[in-house]
Short mmCIF file of C-alpha atoms and ligand atoms in Angstrom, two decimals:
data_model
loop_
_atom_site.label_atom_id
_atom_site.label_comp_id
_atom_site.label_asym_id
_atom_site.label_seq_id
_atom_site.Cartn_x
_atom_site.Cartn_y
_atom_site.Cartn_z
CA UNK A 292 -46.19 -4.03 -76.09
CA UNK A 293 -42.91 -6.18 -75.28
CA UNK A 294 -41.18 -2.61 -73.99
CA UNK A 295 -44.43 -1.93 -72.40
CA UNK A 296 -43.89 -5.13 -70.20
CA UNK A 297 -40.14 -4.73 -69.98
CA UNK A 298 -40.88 -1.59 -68.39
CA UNK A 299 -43.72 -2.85 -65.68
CA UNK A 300 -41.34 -5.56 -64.99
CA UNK A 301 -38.61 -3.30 -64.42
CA UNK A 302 -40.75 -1.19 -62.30
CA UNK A 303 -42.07 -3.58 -60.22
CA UNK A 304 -38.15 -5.54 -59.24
CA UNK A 305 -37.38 -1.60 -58.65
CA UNK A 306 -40.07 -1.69 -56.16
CA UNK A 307 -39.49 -4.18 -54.97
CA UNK A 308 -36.09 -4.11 -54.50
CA UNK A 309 -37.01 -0.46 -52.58
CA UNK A 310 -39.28 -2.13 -50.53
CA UNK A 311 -36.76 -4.70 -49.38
CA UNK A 312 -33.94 -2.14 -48.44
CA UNK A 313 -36.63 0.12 -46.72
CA UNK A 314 -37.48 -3.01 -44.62
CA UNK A 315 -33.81 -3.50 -43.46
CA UNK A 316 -34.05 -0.05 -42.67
CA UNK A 317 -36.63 0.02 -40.49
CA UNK A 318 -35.65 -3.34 -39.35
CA UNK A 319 -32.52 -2.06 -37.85
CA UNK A 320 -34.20 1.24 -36.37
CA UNK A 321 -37.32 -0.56 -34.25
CA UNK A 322 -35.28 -3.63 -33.34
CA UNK A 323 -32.99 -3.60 -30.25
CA UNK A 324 -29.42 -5.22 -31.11
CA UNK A 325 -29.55 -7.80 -28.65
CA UNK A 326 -26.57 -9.38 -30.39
CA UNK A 327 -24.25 -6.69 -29.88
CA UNK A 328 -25.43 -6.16 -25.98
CA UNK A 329 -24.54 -10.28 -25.93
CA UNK A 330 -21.00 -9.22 -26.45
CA UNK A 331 -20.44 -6.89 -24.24
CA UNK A 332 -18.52 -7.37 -21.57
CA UNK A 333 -20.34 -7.84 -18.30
CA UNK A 334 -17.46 -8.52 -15.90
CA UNK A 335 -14.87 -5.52 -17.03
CA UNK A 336 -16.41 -2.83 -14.48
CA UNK A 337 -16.02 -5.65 -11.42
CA UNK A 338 -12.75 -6.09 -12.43
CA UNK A 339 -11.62 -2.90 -12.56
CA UNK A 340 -13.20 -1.71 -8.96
CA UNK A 341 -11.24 -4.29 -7.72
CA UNK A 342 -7.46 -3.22 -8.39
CA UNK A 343 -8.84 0.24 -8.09
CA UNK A 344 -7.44 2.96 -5.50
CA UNK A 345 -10.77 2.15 -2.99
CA UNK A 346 -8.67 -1.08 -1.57
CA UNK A 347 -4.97 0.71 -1.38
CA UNK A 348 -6.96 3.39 0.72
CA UNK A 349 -8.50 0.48 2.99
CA UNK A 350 -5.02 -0.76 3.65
CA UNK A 351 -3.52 2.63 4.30
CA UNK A 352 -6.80 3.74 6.82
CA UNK A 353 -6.15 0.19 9.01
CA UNK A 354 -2.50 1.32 10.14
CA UNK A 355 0.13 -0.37 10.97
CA UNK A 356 -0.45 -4.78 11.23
CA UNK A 357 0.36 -5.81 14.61
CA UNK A 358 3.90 -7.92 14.47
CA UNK A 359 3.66 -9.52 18.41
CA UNK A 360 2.73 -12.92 17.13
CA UNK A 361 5.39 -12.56 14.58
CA UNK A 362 8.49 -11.88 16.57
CA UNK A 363 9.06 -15.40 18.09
CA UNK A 364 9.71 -16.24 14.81
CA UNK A 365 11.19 -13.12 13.12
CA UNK A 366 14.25 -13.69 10.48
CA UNK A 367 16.79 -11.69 13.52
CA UNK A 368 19.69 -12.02 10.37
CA UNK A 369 17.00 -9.72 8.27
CA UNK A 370 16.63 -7.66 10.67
CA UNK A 371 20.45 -6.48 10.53
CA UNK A 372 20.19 -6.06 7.00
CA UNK A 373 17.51 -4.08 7.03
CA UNK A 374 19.00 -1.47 9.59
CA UNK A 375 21.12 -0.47 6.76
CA UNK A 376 17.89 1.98 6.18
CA UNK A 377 18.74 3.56 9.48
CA UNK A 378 22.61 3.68 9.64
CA UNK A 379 22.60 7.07 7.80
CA UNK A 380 21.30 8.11 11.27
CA UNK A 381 21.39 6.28 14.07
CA UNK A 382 24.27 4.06 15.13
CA UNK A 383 23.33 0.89 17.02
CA UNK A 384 26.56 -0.04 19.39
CA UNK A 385 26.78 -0.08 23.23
CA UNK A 386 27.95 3.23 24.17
CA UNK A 387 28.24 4.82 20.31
CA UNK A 388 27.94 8.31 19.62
CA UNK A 389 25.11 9.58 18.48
CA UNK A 390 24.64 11.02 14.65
CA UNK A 391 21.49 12.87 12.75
CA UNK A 392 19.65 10.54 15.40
CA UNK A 393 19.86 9.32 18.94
CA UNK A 394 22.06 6.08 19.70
CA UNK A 395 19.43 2.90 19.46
CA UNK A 396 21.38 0.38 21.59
CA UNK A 397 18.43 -1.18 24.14
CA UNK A 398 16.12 0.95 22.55
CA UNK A 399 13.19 -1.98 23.26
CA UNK A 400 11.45 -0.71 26.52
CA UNK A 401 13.93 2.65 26.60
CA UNK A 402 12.03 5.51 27.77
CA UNK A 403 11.06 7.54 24.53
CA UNK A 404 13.57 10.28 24.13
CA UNK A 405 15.21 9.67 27.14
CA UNK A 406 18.86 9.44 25.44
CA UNK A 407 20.59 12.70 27.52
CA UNK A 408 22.89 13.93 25.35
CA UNK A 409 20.65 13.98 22.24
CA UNK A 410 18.25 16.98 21.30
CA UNK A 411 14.76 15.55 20.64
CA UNK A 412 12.05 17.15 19.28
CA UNK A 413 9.46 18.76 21.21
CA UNK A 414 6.74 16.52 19.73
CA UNK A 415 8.54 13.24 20.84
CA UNK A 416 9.82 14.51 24.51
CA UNK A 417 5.78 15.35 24.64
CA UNK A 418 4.99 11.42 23.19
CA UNK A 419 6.01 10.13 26.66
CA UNK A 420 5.93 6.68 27.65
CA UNK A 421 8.20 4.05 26.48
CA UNK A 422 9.32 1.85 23.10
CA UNK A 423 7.34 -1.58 23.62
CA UNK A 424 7.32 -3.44 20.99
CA UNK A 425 3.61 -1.85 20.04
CA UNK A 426 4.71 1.40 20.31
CA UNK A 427 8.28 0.84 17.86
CA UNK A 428 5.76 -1.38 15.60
CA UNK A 429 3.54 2.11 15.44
CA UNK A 430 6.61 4.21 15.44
CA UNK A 431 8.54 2.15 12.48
CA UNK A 432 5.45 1.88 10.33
CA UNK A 433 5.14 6.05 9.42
CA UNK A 434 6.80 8.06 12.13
CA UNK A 435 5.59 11.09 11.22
CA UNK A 436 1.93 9.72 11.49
CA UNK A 437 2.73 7.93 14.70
CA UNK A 438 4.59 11.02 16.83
CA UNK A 439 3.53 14.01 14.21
CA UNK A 440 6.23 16.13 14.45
CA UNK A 441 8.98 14.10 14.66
CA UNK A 442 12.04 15.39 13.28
CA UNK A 443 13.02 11.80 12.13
CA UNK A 444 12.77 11.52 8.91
CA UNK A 445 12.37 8.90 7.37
CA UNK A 446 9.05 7.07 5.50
CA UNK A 447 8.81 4.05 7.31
CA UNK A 448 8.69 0.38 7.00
CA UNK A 449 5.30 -0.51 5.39
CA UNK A 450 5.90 -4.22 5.13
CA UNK A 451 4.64 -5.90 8.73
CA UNK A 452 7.23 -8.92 8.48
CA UNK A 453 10.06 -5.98 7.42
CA UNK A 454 9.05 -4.22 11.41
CA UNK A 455 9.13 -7.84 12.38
CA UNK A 456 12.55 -9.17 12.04
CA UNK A 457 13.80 -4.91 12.65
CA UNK A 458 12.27 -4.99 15.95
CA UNK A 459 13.68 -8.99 17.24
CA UNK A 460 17.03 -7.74 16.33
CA UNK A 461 16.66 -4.05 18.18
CA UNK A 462 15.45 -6.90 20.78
CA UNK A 463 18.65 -8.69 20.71
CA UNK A 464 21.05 -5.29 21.05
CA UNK A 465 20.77 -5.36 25.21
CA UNK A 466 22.78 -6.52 27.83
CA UNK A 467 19.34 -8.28 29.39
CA UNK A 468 16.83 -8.47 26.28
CA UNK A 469 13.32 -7.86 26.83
CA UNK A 470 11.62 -10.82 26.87
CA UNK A 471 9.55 -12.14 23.71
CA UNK A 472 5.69 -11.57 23.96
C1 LIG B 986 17.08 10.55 8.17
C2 LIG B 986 17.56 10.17 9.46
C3 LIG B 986 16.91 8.98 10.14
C4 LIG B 986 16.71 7.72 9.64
C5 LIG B 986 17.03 7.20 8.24
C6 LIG B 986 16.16 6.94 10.70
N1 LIG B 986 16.02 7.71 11.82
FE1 LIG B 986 15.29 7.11 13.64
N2 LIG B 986 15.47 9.00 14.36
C7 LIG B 986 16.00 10.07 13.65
C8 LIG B 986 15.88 11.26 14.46
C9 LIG B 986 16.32 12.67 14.06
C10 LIG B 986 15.26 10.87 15.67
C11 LIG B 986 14.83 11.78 16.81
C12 LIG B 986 13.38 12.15 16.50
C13 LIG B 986 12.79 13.28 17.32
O1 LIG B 986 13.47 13.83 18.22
O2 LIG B 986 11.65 13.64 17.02
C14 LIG B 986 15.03 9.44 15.58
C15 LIG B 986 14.46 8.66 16.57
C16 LIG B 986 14.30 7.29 16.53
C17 LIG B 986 13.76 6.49 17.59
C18 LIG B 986 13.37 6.99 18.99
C19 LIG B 986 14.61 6.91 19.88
C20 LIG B 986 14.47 7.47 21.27
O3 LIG B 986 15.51 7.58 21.94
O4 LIG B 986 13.35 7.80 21.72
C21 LIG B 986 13.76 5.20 17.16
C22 LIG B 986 13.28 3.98 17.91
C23 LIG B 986 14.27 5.21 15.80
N3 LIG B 986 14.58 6.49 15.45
C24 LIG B 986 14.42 4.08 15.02
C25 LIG B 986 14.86 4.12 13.69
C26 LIG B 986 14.99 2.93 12.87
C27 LIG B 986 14.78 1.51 13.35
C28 LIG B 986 15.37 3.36 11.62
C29 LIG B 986 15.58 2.52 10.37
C30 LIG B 986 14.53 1.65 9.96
C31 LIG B 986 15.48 4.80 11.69
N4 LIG B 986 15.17 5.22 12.94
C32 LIG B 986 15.84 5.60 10.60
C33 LIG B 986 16.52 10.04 12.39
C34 LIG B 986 16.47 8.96 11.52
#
C-alpha cells in the first residue's frame, strides 16, 4: 500500500510538474514580448537618416553659397594664403608671364578669357561675359561644373568663406580695385 501511494504521489508532482513547464510553454508562444519591444530602440533609424548621404546630396544640388555679403569683411591675409592652391598655375603679378594658366592680375571684372597671349579653351572663350564677383564665386566653387569643359583643372574651393577671402584679395591685385558690393 505505502509504494502504492509513493507511486500516485510521484505521479501526480510528475504531472504536475509537466503541466507547469507545458504552461510556460505555451505562455511564451501566445503571449507577445512586450518587454523586449520596450527595449528596443525607437530613435536609432532617425538618427541614422540624419548623418546619412540624403543631406550631403542636398548641399551638393544647392551650388555654390553666395559670398557678396561676405566680402566687406573677408580675412584679405587668407586669401593670399590660400592662392598657394593656384600658384602651380597661374601667377598673380602685374605684367607676369603666364604658366599652365592665364596671368590673374585684375582678374575681378576682366573679360573671361580675354588674356591675348594665353590659349583658352573653346568652352571658356564660348562662356563669354566677364569675372564679377558672382561669376568667380560660381567659377571657384567647381570649375568644371561652372564652364564644363574647362581645361582648368582643378576641384574647387567648396568652403564659401575659403571663395570669400580668395576673391577680396583677387579684388585687391588692381591698379583701380573694383569696388566692394
Ligand atoms: C592645375 C592648374 C590650375 C590650378 C591649380 C588653378 N587653375 Fe585657374 N586656370 C587654369 C587654366 C588651364 C585656365 C584656363 C581655363 C580654360 O581655358 O578653360 C584657368 C583659368 C582661370 C580663370 C579664368 C581666367 C581668365 O582669364 O578668364 C580664373 C579666374 C582662375 N583660373 C582662377 C584660379 C584660382 C583662383 C585658382 C586657385 C584657387 C586656380 N585658378 C587654380 C589652371 C589652373
Amino acid at each position: 500500500m505505502d509504494n502504492l501511494n509513493f507511486n500516485k504521489i510521484a505521479a501526480g508532482v510528475l504531472c504536475g510538474g509537466l503541466l507547469l513547464m507545458a504552461g510556460i510553454k505555451a505562455g511564451e508562444i501566445f503571449l507577445p514580448h512586450q518587454e523586449l519591444e520596450e527595449n528596443a530602440y525607437p530613435f536609432e533609424v532617425a538618427e541614422a537618416s540624419d548623418d546619412g548621404h540624403n543631406s550631403a546630396q542636398v548641399v551638393e544640388e544647392a551650388g555654390p553659397e553666395p559670398i557678396l555679403a561676405m566680402l566687406a569683411s573677408a580675412d584679405i591675409a587668407a586669401g593670399q594664403a590660400l592662392s598657394k592652391k593656384c600658384t602651380a598655375c597661374h601667377v598673380f603679378d602685374k605684367g607676369g608671364p603666364n604658366k599652365v594658366g592665364p596671368n590673374l592680375y585684375n582678374v575681378v571684372n576682366r573679360d573671361v578669357a580675354s588674356v591675348a597671349d594665353f590659349k583658352y579653351s573653346g568652352a571658356l572663350t564660348d562662356h563669354g561675359g566677364a569675372w564679377s564677383y558672382e561669376e568667380l564665386n560660381g567659377f571657384l566653387y567647381k570649375p568644371k561644373a561652372w564652364v564644363s569643359g574647362t581645361k582648368m583643372n582643378y576641384a574647387g574651393l567648396s568652403k564659401a568663406e575659403d571663395r570669400a577671402n580668395i576673391i577680396a584679395w583677387l579684388r585687391t591685385l588692381s591698379d583701380n580695385p573694383t569696388p566692394l558690393p
